[in-house]
């Protein structure tokens, strides 16, 4: 009867292949992931490929406009006021840009979610203290707070990471707490509790897996946000200091040549925009894929493509 | 409702107190500002007299006590850099930032609501995907870079608008647009999401069945219910606007709070930093109350909760 086709479709492909297939169906997310892979590649190997031309001063190429191919392919995006190739500097600057954002996101994710589990699970004074401290941090514009703290502690990579991590902790804290408060009332958690699971086991084995997808999505979004904050701080001169540089610091450096050599500030800013946008697209895709209802919609859409649907 | 408001006030007061303590001790950690204000070859006794006159010699806790005592009658001390009361400086800068933020927020909200509602009318349609990508793009642009690029294009190349400074309305066009772009992109995403869920609800189906026109359904029936998450995010964005305002004011040379704070931090002008922080925190506090009231207005159920 109609039992001929299903057996092939019923075999569950591995989780990895499944998500790869879902990714391929969302072309924007697919391109975004490719771009992020390129960024990761630049962060890992940028300085080995371009190490020399990112720092070598070449006065013959001062403010060379983009497509100055006669100077070599390194100068395809032009050169800055000291004749350093902008392409090389963007590639080398990737590592610092990604490192600051990545470390801050990891630090605030770990601390924030840990505090969130505590504040969600316990209902005593610790929760009150944690939530009030989060309120203090949330009640004030993060960039302004970071400016003050960085001026006190001095600018530098470690302090930058510290400030960015601390100002973003409340996001994870609040999300985790809200999720924990809701999940701990669900039947499967209550059942585990009745069967004698310890609080630690309850949180780790039963509650955490349900919260993780949300946290991963938020961390992806936050990566973009933190990267933009870092570049704003570096742009204002309170972030990373020379000779180290990030994309934000490169834009700051190009600001004074805006009228004569726009490309010095333009390309690093474009790199920031494209990376942040890719992260947002991927976070968007993650949200759809990890939500069963929306995921079903995505799968249904692609299978109905043959039927001439939009 | 009354108990709720009291609780909110109490929490805000605690936050404010924490913030004051944090900023006071942090700004004191930057060291004695007399090094910055006196010439290097100042004799030691003049230096000591300067420190004493400004109270830098007292123990930290005594300085804090003085500060709190003065704060009670709204005396924030005076700026060492400009030798004027700190409160006046902050109050002069405030309207500039407020105008900037209000105009930018209004622009962002209007565009986001229209675009988000249009996108939500046919989820995953061509228009929806287009708006989705554009709004994500807007949410991802660093505003300092956008400011520089817009100055380059519209002020340097086209010569349509002035590059920076204060003056007629034309001076406000670029700063407001630049500041509005990121909140607008984020808000459009939120509007789209909450409109999609509002449009798939039962009361919208009822309205459809009664033959209500599409425009009335979207902008009257659905929007009102979709407004709650929009207001939450808009409130967050509004307080975060100070972040963007720092950059925008510095680039466009607008004498607002952001630029004042930036300069005060560079010159270790404690009094102005403290006054600026406290007033900004007060403004955000008032904003949060306004948001709570808006909730109650839009959703009568909240009043009874």
Coordinates of C-alpha atoms in Angstrom, one line a residue:
Chain A
X1 CA 0.0 0.0 0.0
X2 CA 1.5 3.3 1.0
X3 CA 4.3 1.5 2.9
X4 CA 6.9 1.8 0.1
X5 CA 8.6 5.2 0.7
X6 CA 8.7 5.7 4.5
X7 CA 11.5 3.3 5.5
X8 CA 14.2 5.4 3.9
X9 CA 12.9 8.6 5.4
X10 CA 12.4 7.0 8.8
X11 CA 16.1 6.3 9.3
X12 CA 17.3 9.1 11.6
X13 CA 20.4 10.8 10.3
X14 CA 23.0 11.8 12.9
X15 CA 22.4 15.0 14.8
X16 CA 25.4 16.6 13.1
X17 CA 24.0 15.8 9.6
X18 CA 20.6 16.9 10.6
X19 CA 21.7 20.3 11.7
X20 CA 23.9 20.7 8.6
X21 CA 20.8 20.0 6.5
X22 CA 18.8 22.5 8.4
X23 CA 21.5 25.1 8.0
X24 CA 21.6 24.5 4.2
X25 CA 17.9 25.3 4.1
X26 CA 18.4 28.7 5.5
X27 CA 20.7 30.3 3.0
X28 CA 21.4 33.5 5.0
X29 CA 22.4 31.5 8.0
X30 CA 24.6 29.2 5.8
X31 CA 26.5 32.2 4.4
X32 CA 26.8 33.7 7.9
X33 CA 28.4 30.5 9.2
X34 CA 30.8 30.5 6.2
X35 CA 31.8 34.1 7.0
X36 CA 32.3 33.3 10.7
X37 CA 34.5 30.4 9.7
X38 CA 36.6 32.8 7.6
X39 CA 36.8 35.1 10.7
X40 CA 37.9 32.2 12.9
X41 CA 40.5 31.2 10.2
X42 CA 41.8 34.8 10.2
X43 CA 42.0 34.9 14.0
X44 CA 44.0 31.6 14.0
X45 CA 46.3 32.1 11.0
X46 CA 46.1 35.9 10.2
X47 CA 49.4 36.8 11.9
X48 CA 51.3 33.9 10.3
X49 CA 50.1 34.9 6.8
X50 CA 50.3 38.7 7.1
X51 CA 52.5 39.2 10.2
X52 CA 55.1 41.3 8.3
X53 CA 53.0 43.6 6.2
X54 CA 50.6 44.5 9.1
X55 CA 53.3 46.3 11.0
X56 CA 55.9 47.2 8.4
X57 CA 56.0 50.9 7.6
X58 CA 56.1 51.5 3.9
X59 CA 56.0 55.3 3.1
X60 CA 55.8 54.7 -0.6
X61 CA 52.3 53.3 0.0
X62 CA 51.1 56.1 2.3
X63 CA 47.3 56.3 2.2
X64 CA 47.3 54.2 -0.9
X65 CA 43.7 53.9 -2.2
X66 CA 41.9 50.5 -2.5
X67 CA 42.8 48.4 -5.5
X68 CA 46.4 49.6 -5.5
X69 CA 47.4 46.4 -7.1
X70 CA 50.7 47.6 -8.5
X71 CA 52.0 47.6 -4.8
X72 CA 51.0 43.9 -4.5
X73 CA 47.8 42.1 -3.7
X74 CA 48.1 42.9 0.0
X75 CA 47.0 46.5 -0.9
X76 CA 43.7 45.5 -2.4
X77 CA 41.9 47.4 0.4
X78 CA 44.4 50.2 0.4
X79 CA 46.9 51.3 3.1
X80 CA 46.9 53.5 6.1
X81 CA 48.8 56.7 6.9
X82 CA 52.0 54.7 7.5
X83 CA 51.6 52.6 4.4
X84 CA 50.6 49.4 6.2
X85 CA 48.3 47.2 4.3
X86 CA 44.7 47.4 5.6
X87 CA 43.8 43.9 4.5
X88 CA 46.8 42.6 6.6
X89 CA 45.9 44.7 9.6
X90 CA 42.3 43.6 9.5
X91 CA 43.4 39.9 9.3
X92 CA 45.9 40.4 12.2
X93 CA 43.5 42.5 14.2
X94 CA 40.9 39.7 14.1
X95 CA 42.6 37.7 16.8
X96 CA 42.5 40.5 19.4
X97 CA 38.9 41.5 18.4
X98 CA 37.7 37.9 18.8
X99 CA 39.7 37.2 21.9
X100 CA 38.4 40.1 23.9
X101 CA 34.8 39.4 22.9
X102 CA 35.1 35.6 23.3
X103 CA 36.8 35.7 26.7
X104 CA 34.2 38.2 28.0
X105 CA 31.3 36.2 26.7
X106 CA 32.6 33.0 28.2
X107 CA 33.4 34.6 31.6
X108 CA 30.0 36.3 31.9
X109 CA 28.2 33.2 30.6
X110 CA 29.8 31.0 33.3
X111 CA 29.4 33.4 36.2
X112 CA 26.0 34.7 35.1
X113 CA 24.4 31.3 34.7
X114 CA 26.0 29.9 37.9
X115 CA 24.5 32.8 39.8
X116 CA 21.3 32.4 37.9
X117 CA 21.0 28.7 39.0
X118 CA 21.6 29.7 42.6
X119 CA 19.1 32.6 42.4
X120 CA 16.5 30.4 40.7
X121 CA 16.8 27.4 42.9
X122 CA 17.3 28.9 46.4
X123 CA 14.7 31.2 47.9
X124 CA 16.6 32.8 50.7
X125 CA 18.7 35.9 51.3
X126 CA 21.4 34.9 48.7
X127 CA 18.8 35.4 45.9
X128 CA 18.0 38.9 47.2
X129 CA 21.6 39.9 47.3
X130 CA 22.3 38.5 43.8
X131 CA 19.3 40.2 42.3
X132 CA 20.0 43.6 43.9
X133 CA 23.6 43.6 42.7
X134 CA 22.3 42.7 39.2
X135 CA 19.9 45.6 39.5
X136 CA 22.8 48.0 40.3
X137 CA 24.6 46.8 37.2
X138 CA 21.5 47.0 35.0
X139 CA 20.4 50.4 36.3
X140 CA 23.2 52.1 34.5
X141 CA 24.4 52.4 30.9
X142 CA 27.1 49.7 30.5
X143 CA 29.3 51.8 28.3
X144 CA 29.4 54.7 30.7
X145 CA 30.2 52.4 33.6
X146 CA 32.9 50.6 31.5
X147 CA 34.4 54.0 30.7
X148 CA 34.7 55.0 34.3
X149 CA 36.1 51.6 35.4
X150 CA 38.6 51.4 32.5
X151 CA 39.8 54.9 33.3
X152 CA 40.4 53.8 36.9
X153 CA 42.0 50.5 36.2
X154 CA 43.8 51.6 33.0
X155 CA 43.1 50.4 29.5
X156 CA 44.4 47.0 28.4
X157 CA 43.2 43.7 27.2
X158 CA 42.7 42.1 30.6
X159 CA 40.8 45.0 32.1
X160 CA 38.7 45.3 29.0
X161 CA 37.7 41.7 29.3
X162 CA 36.9 42.1 33.0
X163 CA 34.8 45.2 32.5
X164 CA 32.9 43.8 29.5
X165 CA 32.3 40.5 31.3
X166 CA 31.0 42.1 34.5
X167 CA 28.6 44.6 32.8
X168 CA 27.0 41.7 30.9
X169 CA 26.6 39.2 33.7
X170 CA 23.0 40.3 34.5
X171 CA 21.7 39.2 31.1
X172 CA 22.6 35.6 31.7
X173 CA 21.7 35.8 35.4
X174 CA 18.2 37.0 34.7
X175 CA 17.5 34.6 31.8
X176 CA 18.8 31.6 33.7
X177 CA 16.8 32.5 36.8
X178 CA 13.6 33.0 34.9
X179 CA 14.0 29.6 33.1
X180 CA 14.9 27.8 36.3
X181 CA 11.9 29.2 38.1
X182 CA 9.7 27.9 35.4
X183 CA 11.3 24.5 34.8
X184 CA 11.6 23.5 38.4
X185 CA 7.8 23.3 38.7
X186 CA 7.6 21.0 35.7
X187 CA 6.5 17.4 36.3
X188 CA 9.8 15.7 35.4
X189 CA 11.8 17.8 37.8
X190 CA 9.2 17.3 40.6
X191 CA 9.3 13.6 39.9
X192 CA 13.1 13.5 40.1
X193 CA 12.9 15.4 43.4
X194 CA 10.3 13.0 44.8
X195 CA 12.6 10.1 43.9
X196 CA 15.3 11.6 46.1
X197 CA 17.6 13.4 43.7
X198 CA 19.9 15.9 45.4
X199 CA 19.6 19.6 44.6
X200 CA 22.9 19.5 42.7
X201 CA 21.8 16.5 40.6
X202 CA 18.5 18.2 40.0
X203 CA 20.0 21.3 38.6
X204 CA 22.8 19.6 36.7
X205 CA 21.1 16.6 35.2
X206 CA 17.5 17.8 34.9
X207 CA 17.3 21.6 34.7
X208 CA 20.6 22.6 33.0
X209 CA 20.0 20.7 29.7
X210 CA 16.7 22.5 29.2
X211 CA 18.3 25.9 29.8
X212 CA 21.4 25.4 27.7
X213 CA 19.8 26.1 24.2
X214 CA 18.5 29.5 25.4
X215 CA 21.9 30.3 26.9
X216 CA 23.7 29.4 23.7
X217 CA 21.5 31.6 21.7
X218 CA 21.9 34.5 24.1
X219 CA 25.7 34.0 24.1
X220 CA 25.8 34.2 20.3
X221 CA 23.8 37.5 20.4
X222 CA 26.0 38.8 23.2
X223 CA 29.1 38.0 21.3
X224 CA 28.0 40.6 18.7
X225 CA 27.0 43.0 21.4
X226 CA 30.2 42.7 23.3
X227 CA 32.3 43.1 20.1
X228 CA 30.4 46.3 19.3
X229 CA 31.0 47.6 22.9
X230 CA 34.7 46.7 22.7
X231 CA 35.0 48.6 19.5
X232 CA 33.2 51.6 20.8
X233 CA 35.5 51.7 23.9
X234 CA 38.6 51.2 21.7
X235 CA 37.3 53.9 19.4
X236 CA 37.0 56.3 22.3
X237 CA 40.6 55.5 23.3
X238 CA 39.7 53.6 26.4
X239 CA 40.0 50.1 25.0
X240 CA 42.9 48.3 23.6
X241 CA 46.1 50.4 23.4
X242 CA 48.8 50.6 20.7
X243 CA 50.8 48.6 19.5
X244 CA 48.0 46.1 20.0
X245 CA 44.9 46.9 18.0
X246 CA 41.4 45.7 17.3
X247 CA 39.1 46.6 14.5
X248 CA 37.5 49.3 16.6
X249 CA 40.9 50.9 17.3
X250 CA 41.6 50.8 13.5
X251 CA 38.4 52.9 12.9
X252 CA 39.6 55.4 15.5
X253 CA 42.9 55.7 13.8
X254 CA 41.3 56.3 10.4
X255 CA 38.9 59.0 11.8
X256 CA 41.4 61.8 11.3
X257 CA 42.0 60.8 7.7
X258 CA 38.3 60.6 6.9
X259 CA 38.3 63.4 4.4
X260 CA 41.5 62.3 2.5
X261 CA 41.5 58.5 2.9
X262 CA 38.1 57.2 3.8
X263 CA 39.2 53.6 3.4
X264 CA 41.3 53.6 6.5
X265 CA 38.2 53.8 8.7
X266 CA 35.8 52.2 6.3
X267 CA 37.1 48.6 6.0
X268 CA 37.6 47.7 9.6
X269 CA 34.1 49.1 10.4
X270 CA 32.7 46.9 7.6
X271 CA 34.4 43.9 9.1
X272 CA 32.8 44.6 12.5
X273 CA 29.4 45.1 10.9
X274 CA 29.6 41.9 8.8
X275 CA 30.8 39.8 11.8
X276 CA 28.1 41.2 14.1
X277 CA 25.5 40.6 11.4
X278 CA 26.6 37.0 10.8
X279 CA 26.4 36.3 14.6
X280 CA 22.9 37.8 14.7
X281 CA 21.8 35.6 11.7
X282 CA 23.2 32.5 13.3
X283 CA 21.6 33.3 16.7
X284 CA 18.3 33.8 14.8
X285 CA 18.7 30.4 13.2
X286 CA 19.7 28.8 16.5
X287 CA 16.5 30.1 18.0
X288 CA 14.4 28.6 15.3
X289 CA 16.2 25.2 15.3
X290 CA 16.1 24.8 19.1
X291 CA 12.4 25.6 19.2
X292 CA 10.5 22.5 18.3
X293 CA 7.5 24.4 16.9
X294 CA 9.4 26.7 14.7
X295 CA 11.8 24.0 13.6
X296 CA 8.9 21.9 12.4
X297 CA 7.8 25.0 10.4
X298 CA 11.3 25.3 8.8
X299 CA 11.3 21.6 7.9
X300 CA 7.8 21.7 6.5
X301 CA 8.6 24.8 4.4
X302 CA 11.6 23.2 2.7
X303 CA 9.7 20.0 2.0
X304 CA 6.8 21.9 0.5
X305 CA 9.1 23.8 -1.8
X306 CA 8.5 21.3 -4.6
X307 CA 4.8 22.1 -4.5
X308 CA 5.4 25.6 -5.9
X309 CA 4.8 27.3 -2.5
X310 CA 6.7 30.4 -1.7
Chain B
X1 CA -0.6 48.0 42.9
X2 CA 0.4 50.3 45.7
X3 CA 2.6 47.6 47.4
X4 CA 4.1 46.9 44.1
X5 CA 5.1 50.5 43.5
X6 CA 6.6 50.8 47.0
X7 CA 8.6 47.7 46.4
X8 CA 9.8 49.0 43.1
X9 CA 10.8 52.3 44.7
X10 CA 12.7 50.5 47.4
X11 CA 14.6 48.4 45.0
X12 CA 15.5 51.4 42.9
X13 CA 16.6 53.3 45.9
X14 CA 18.9 50.4 46.8
X15 CA 20.3 50.3 43.3
X16 CA 20.9 54.0 43.3
X17 CA 22.7 53.8 46.7
X18 CA 24.9 51.0 45.3
X19 CA 25.7 53.0 42.2
X20 CA 26.6 56.1 44.3
X21 CA 29.0 54.1 46.4
X22 CA 30.5 52.3 43.4
X23 CA 31.1 55.5 41.5
X24 CA 32.4 57.5 44.5
X25 CA 35.0 55.0 45.4
X26 CA 35.9 54.0 41.8
X27 CA 36.5 57.6 40.8
X28 CA 38.6 58.2 44.0
X29 CA 40.8 55.2 42.9
X30 CA 42.1 57.1 39.9
X31 CA 44.5 58.9 42.2
X32 CA 44.9 62.5 43.5
X33 CA 43.7 64.9 40.8
X34 CA 46.0 67.6 42.1
X35 CA 48.8 66.1 39.9
X36 CA 46.6 66.8 36.9
X37 CA 45.6 70.4 37.8
X38 CA 48.8 71.8 39.2
X39 CA 52.0 72.4 37.2
X40 CA 54.8 69.8 37.7
X41 CA 57.1 72.3 39.5
X42 CA 54.5 73.3 42.1
X43 CA 56.1 73.5 45.6
X44 CA 55.0 70.8 48.0
X45 CA 53.2 73.2 50.4
X46 CA 51.0 74.7 47.6
X47 CA 50.2 71.1 46.5
X48 CA 49.3 70.2 50.1
X49 CA 47.1 73.3 50.4
X50 CA 45.3 72.5 47.2
X51 CA 44.7 68.9 48.4
X52 CA 43.4 70.2 51.7
X53 CA 41.1 72.8 50.2
X54 CA 39.4 70.1 48.0
X55 CA 39.4 67.6 50.9
X56 CA 41.6 65.0 49.3
X57 CA 43.6 64.6 52.5
X58 CA 40.7 63.3 54.6
X59 CA 40.2 59.6 54.9
X60 CA 38.0 58.1 52.2
X61 CA 35.1 57.4 54.5
X62 CA 35.1 61.1 55.8
X63 CA 35.1 62.3 52.2
X64 CA 32.2 60.0 51.5
X65 CA 30.3 61.3 54.5
X66 CA 30.8 64.9 53.4
X67 CA 29.6 63.9 49.9
X68 CA 26.4 62.3 51.2
X69 CA 25.7 65.2 53.5
X70 CA 25.9 67.6 50.7
X71 CA 23.9 65.4 48.4
X72 CA 21.0 65.6 50.7
X73 CA 20.6 69.3 49.9
X74 CA 21.4 68.7 46.2
X75 CA 24.9 70.1 46.5
X76 CA 27.0 68.0 44.1
X77 CA 30.1 70.1 44.6
X78 CA 31.7 72.1 41.8
X79 CA 33.7 71.2 38.7
X80 CA 37.4 71.6 39.2
X81 CA 38.0 71.9 35.5
X82 CA 35.4 74.6 34.7
X83 CA 35.1 76.0 38.3
X84 CA 31.3 75.9 38.1
X85 CA 28.7 74.0 40.1
X86 CA 28.6 70.4 38.8
X87 CA 24.9 70.3 38.9
X88 CA 24.6 73.3 36.5
X89 CA 26.9 71.7 34.0
X90 CA 25.0 68.5 34.0
X91 CA 21.6 70.2 33.8
X92 CA 22.8 72.3 30.9
X93 CA 24.0 69.1 29.0
X94 CA 20.9 67.1 29.9
X95 CA 18.4 68.7 27.4
X96 CA 20.7 68.0 24.5
X97 CA 21.0 64.3 25.3
X98 CA 17.3 64.1 26.1
X99 CA 16.3 65.7 22.8
X100 CA 18.7 63.4 21.0
X101 CA 17.3 60.3 22.7
X102 CA 13.6 61.2 22.4
X103 CA 13.9 62.0 18.7
X104 CA 15.9 58.9 18.0
X105 CA 13.6 56.7 20.0
X106 CA 10.5 58.1 18.3
X107 CA 12.0 57.6 14.9
X108 CA 13.1 54.1 15.8
X109 CA 9.7 53.1 17.2
X110 CA 7.7 54.4 14.2
X111 CA 9.8 52.7 11.6
X112 CA 10.1 49.5 13.6
X113 CA 6.4 49.2 14.2
X114 CA 5.5 49.8 10.6
X115 CA 8.2 47.5 9.2
X116 CA 7.7 44.8 11.8
X117 CA 3.9 44.8 11.3
X118 CA 4.3 44.6 7.5
X119 CA 6.8 41.7 7.9
X120 CA 4.4 39.9 10.3
X121 CA 1.5 40.0 7.8
X122 CA 3.0 37.1 5.8
X123 CA 5.7 35.3 7.8
X124 CA 8.5 33.9 5.6
X125 CA 7.2 35.8 2.6
X126 CA 9.5 37.9 0.4
X127 CA 8.8 41.2 2.2
X128 CA 9.3 39.5 5.6
X129 CA 12.7 38.1 4.7
X130 CA 13.8 41.4 3.2
X131 CA 12.8 43.3 6.4
X132 CA 14.4 40.7 8.5
X133 CA 17.8 41.0 6.9
X134 CA 17.6 44.8 6.8
X135 CA 16.7 45.0 10.5
X136 CA 19.4 42.5 11.4
X137 CA 21.8 44.7 9.4
X138 CA 20.7 47.7 11.4
X139 CA 21.1 46.0 14.7
X140 CA 24.7 45.0 13.8
X141 CA 26.2 48.3 12.7
X142 CA 28.6 49.9 15.1
X143 CA 27.2 53.5 15.6
X144 CA 30.6 55.2 15.6
X145 CA 31.4 53.7 12.2
X146 CA 27.9 54.6 10.9
X147 CA 28.5 58.1 12.2
X148 CA 31.8 58.5 10.4
X149 CA 30.4 57.0 7.1
X150 CA 27.3 59.2 7.2
X151 CA 29.5 62.3 7.9
X152 CA 31.7 61.3 4.9
X153 CA 28.8 60.7 2.5
X154 CA 26.3 63.4 3.5
X155 CA 28.6 66.1 4.9
X156 CA 31.9 65.8 3.1
X157 CA 30.9 64.4 -0.3
X158 CA 27.3 65.6 -0.8
X159 CA 27.6 68.7 1.3
X160 CA 23.9 68.4 2.3
X161 CA 24.4 68.5 6.0
X162 CA 26.9 70.1 8.5
X163 CA 29.6 67.8 9.8
X164 CA 29.2 68.6 13.5
X165 CA 28.3 71.3 16.0
X166 CA 25.1 72.9 17.3
X167 CA 22.6 75.1 15.4
X168 CA 19.4 74.7 13.4
X169 CA 17.5 71.5 12.8
X170 CA 19.9 70.4 10.1
X171 CA 22.5 69.7 12.8
X172 CA 20.3 67.1 14.4
X173 CA 19.5 65.0 11.3
X174 CA 22.6 62.8 11.2
X175 CA 23.0 62.3 15.0
X176 CA 19.4 61.3 15.4
X177 CA 19.4 58.9 12.5
X178 CA 22.7 57.3 13.5
X179 CA 21.5 56.9 17.1
X180 CA 18.1 55.4 15.9
X181 CA 19.5 52.7 13.6
X182 CA 20.5 50.0 16.1
X183 CA 17.4 50.3 18.4
X184 CA 15.3 50.4 15.3
X185 CA 16.7 47.1 13.9
X186 CA 16.3 45.4 17.3
X187 CA 12.8 46.7 17.8
X188 CA 11.7 45.7 14.3
X189 CA 12.6 42.1 15.2
X190 CA 10.6 42.2 18.4
X191 CA 7.6 43.8 16.7
X192 CA 7.7 41.1 14.0
X193 CA 7.8 38.3 16.6
X194 CA 5.1 39.6 18.9
X195 CA 2.9 40.6 16.0
X196 CA 3.1 37.1 14.5
X197 CA 1.9 35.6 17.7
X198 CA -0.8 38.2 18.1
X199 CA -2.1 37.7 14.6
X200 CA -2.4 34.0 15.1
X201 CA -4.6 34.4 18.2
X202 CA -8.3 33.6 18.5
X203 CA -9.6 37.2 18.8
X204 CA -7.9 38.1 15.5
X205 CA -9.6 35.1 13.8
X206 CA -12.9 36.4 15.3
X207 CA -12.3 39.9 13.9
X208 CA -11.5 38.4 10.5
X209 CA -14.7 36.3 10.6
X210 CA -16.6 39.5 11.4
X211 CA -15.1 41.1 8.2
X212 CA -12.9 43.7 9.9
X213 CA -10.4 45.1 7.4
X214 CA -6.8 43.9 7.4
X215 CA -5.5 47.3 8.4
X216 CA -7.7 47.7 11.4
X217 CA -6.9 44.1 12.5
X218 CA -3.1 44.7 12.3
X219 CA -2.9 48.2 13.7
X220 CA -5.8 48.2 16.2
X221 CA -6.5 44.6 17.4
X222 CA -3.1 43.0 17.2
X223 CA -0.8 45.9 17.8
X224 CA -2.3 46.8 21.1
X225 CA -1.6 43.3 22.5
X226 CA 1.7 43.0 20.8
X227 CA 2.8 46.3 22.5
X228 CA 3.8 44.8 25.8
X229 CA 7.1 43.1 24.7
X230 CA 7.7 46.0 22.4
X231 CA 7.6 48.4 25.3
X232 CA 9.9 46.2 27.4
X233 CA 12.6 46.2 24.8
X234 CA 12.1 49.9 23.9
X235 CA 12.6 50.8 27.6
X236 CA 15.8 48.7 27.7
X237 CA 16.9 50.4 24.5
X238 CA 16.0 53.9 25.8
X239 CA 18.3 53.5 28.8
X240 CA 20.9 52.0 26.6
X241 CA 20.7 55.1 24.4
X242 CA 23.1 56.9 26.7
X243 CA 25.7 54.4 25.5
X244 CA 25.2 55.4 21.9
X245 CA 24.8 59.0 22.8
X246 CA 28.4 59.1 24.2
X247 CA 29.8 58.1 20.8
X248 CA 27.4 60.2 18.7
X249 CA 27.9 63.3 20.9
X250 CA 31.7 62.9 20.7
X251 CA 31.7 62.5 16.9
X252 CA 29.1 65.2 16.1
X253 CA 30.4 67.6 18.7
X254 CA 27.0 67.9 20.6
X255 CA 27.4 69.2 24.2
X256 CA 25.3 66.5 25.8
X257 CA 25.8 64.3 28.9
X258 CA 27.8 61.7 27.0
X259 CA 30.5 64.1 25.9
X260 CA 30.5 65.9 29.3
X261 CA 31.1 62.5 31.0
X262 CA 33.8 61.6 28.6
X263 CA 35.6 64.8 29.2
X264 CA 35.1 64.7 33.0
X265 CA 36.6 61.2 33.1
X266 CA 39.6 62.4 31.2
X267 CA 40.1 65.3 33.6
X268 CA 39.2 63.4 36.7
X269 CA 36.5 65.9 37.4
X270 CA 34.9 63.8 40.2
X271 CA 32.0 66.2 41.1
X272 CA 30.8 66.2 37.5
X273 CA 31.1 62.4 37.1
X274 CA 29.1 61.9 40.3
X275 CA 26.4 64.4 39.4
X276 CA 26.2 63.0 35.8
X277 CA 25.9 59.4 37.1
X278 CA 23.2 60.2 39.7
X279 CA 21.1 62.3 37.3
X280 CA 21.3 59.7 34.6
X281 CA 20.3 57.0 37.1
X282 CA 17.4 59.2 38.2
X283 CA 16.3 59.6 34.6
X284 CA 16.4 55.9 34.0
X285 CA 14.4 55.3 37.2
X286 CA 11.7 57.7 36.0
X287 CA 11.7 55.9 32.7
X288 CA 11.1 52.6 34.4
X289 CA 8.2 54.0 36.3
X290 CA 6.7 55.3 33.1
X291 CA 7.1 51.9 31.5
X292 CA 5.3 50.2 34.4
X293 CA 2.5 52.7 34.1
X294 CA 2.3 52.0 30.3
X295 CA 1.9 48.3 31.1
X296 CA -1.0 48.9 33.4
X297 CA -2.6 51.2 30.8
X298 CA -2.3 48.7 28.0
X299 CA -3.1 45.6 30.0
X300 CA -5.7 46.1 32.8
X301 CA -5.0 42.7 34.2
X302 CA -1.7 43.9 35.6
X303 CA -3.4 46.5 37.8
X304 CA -5.1 43.7 39.8
X305 CA -2.0 41.5 40.1

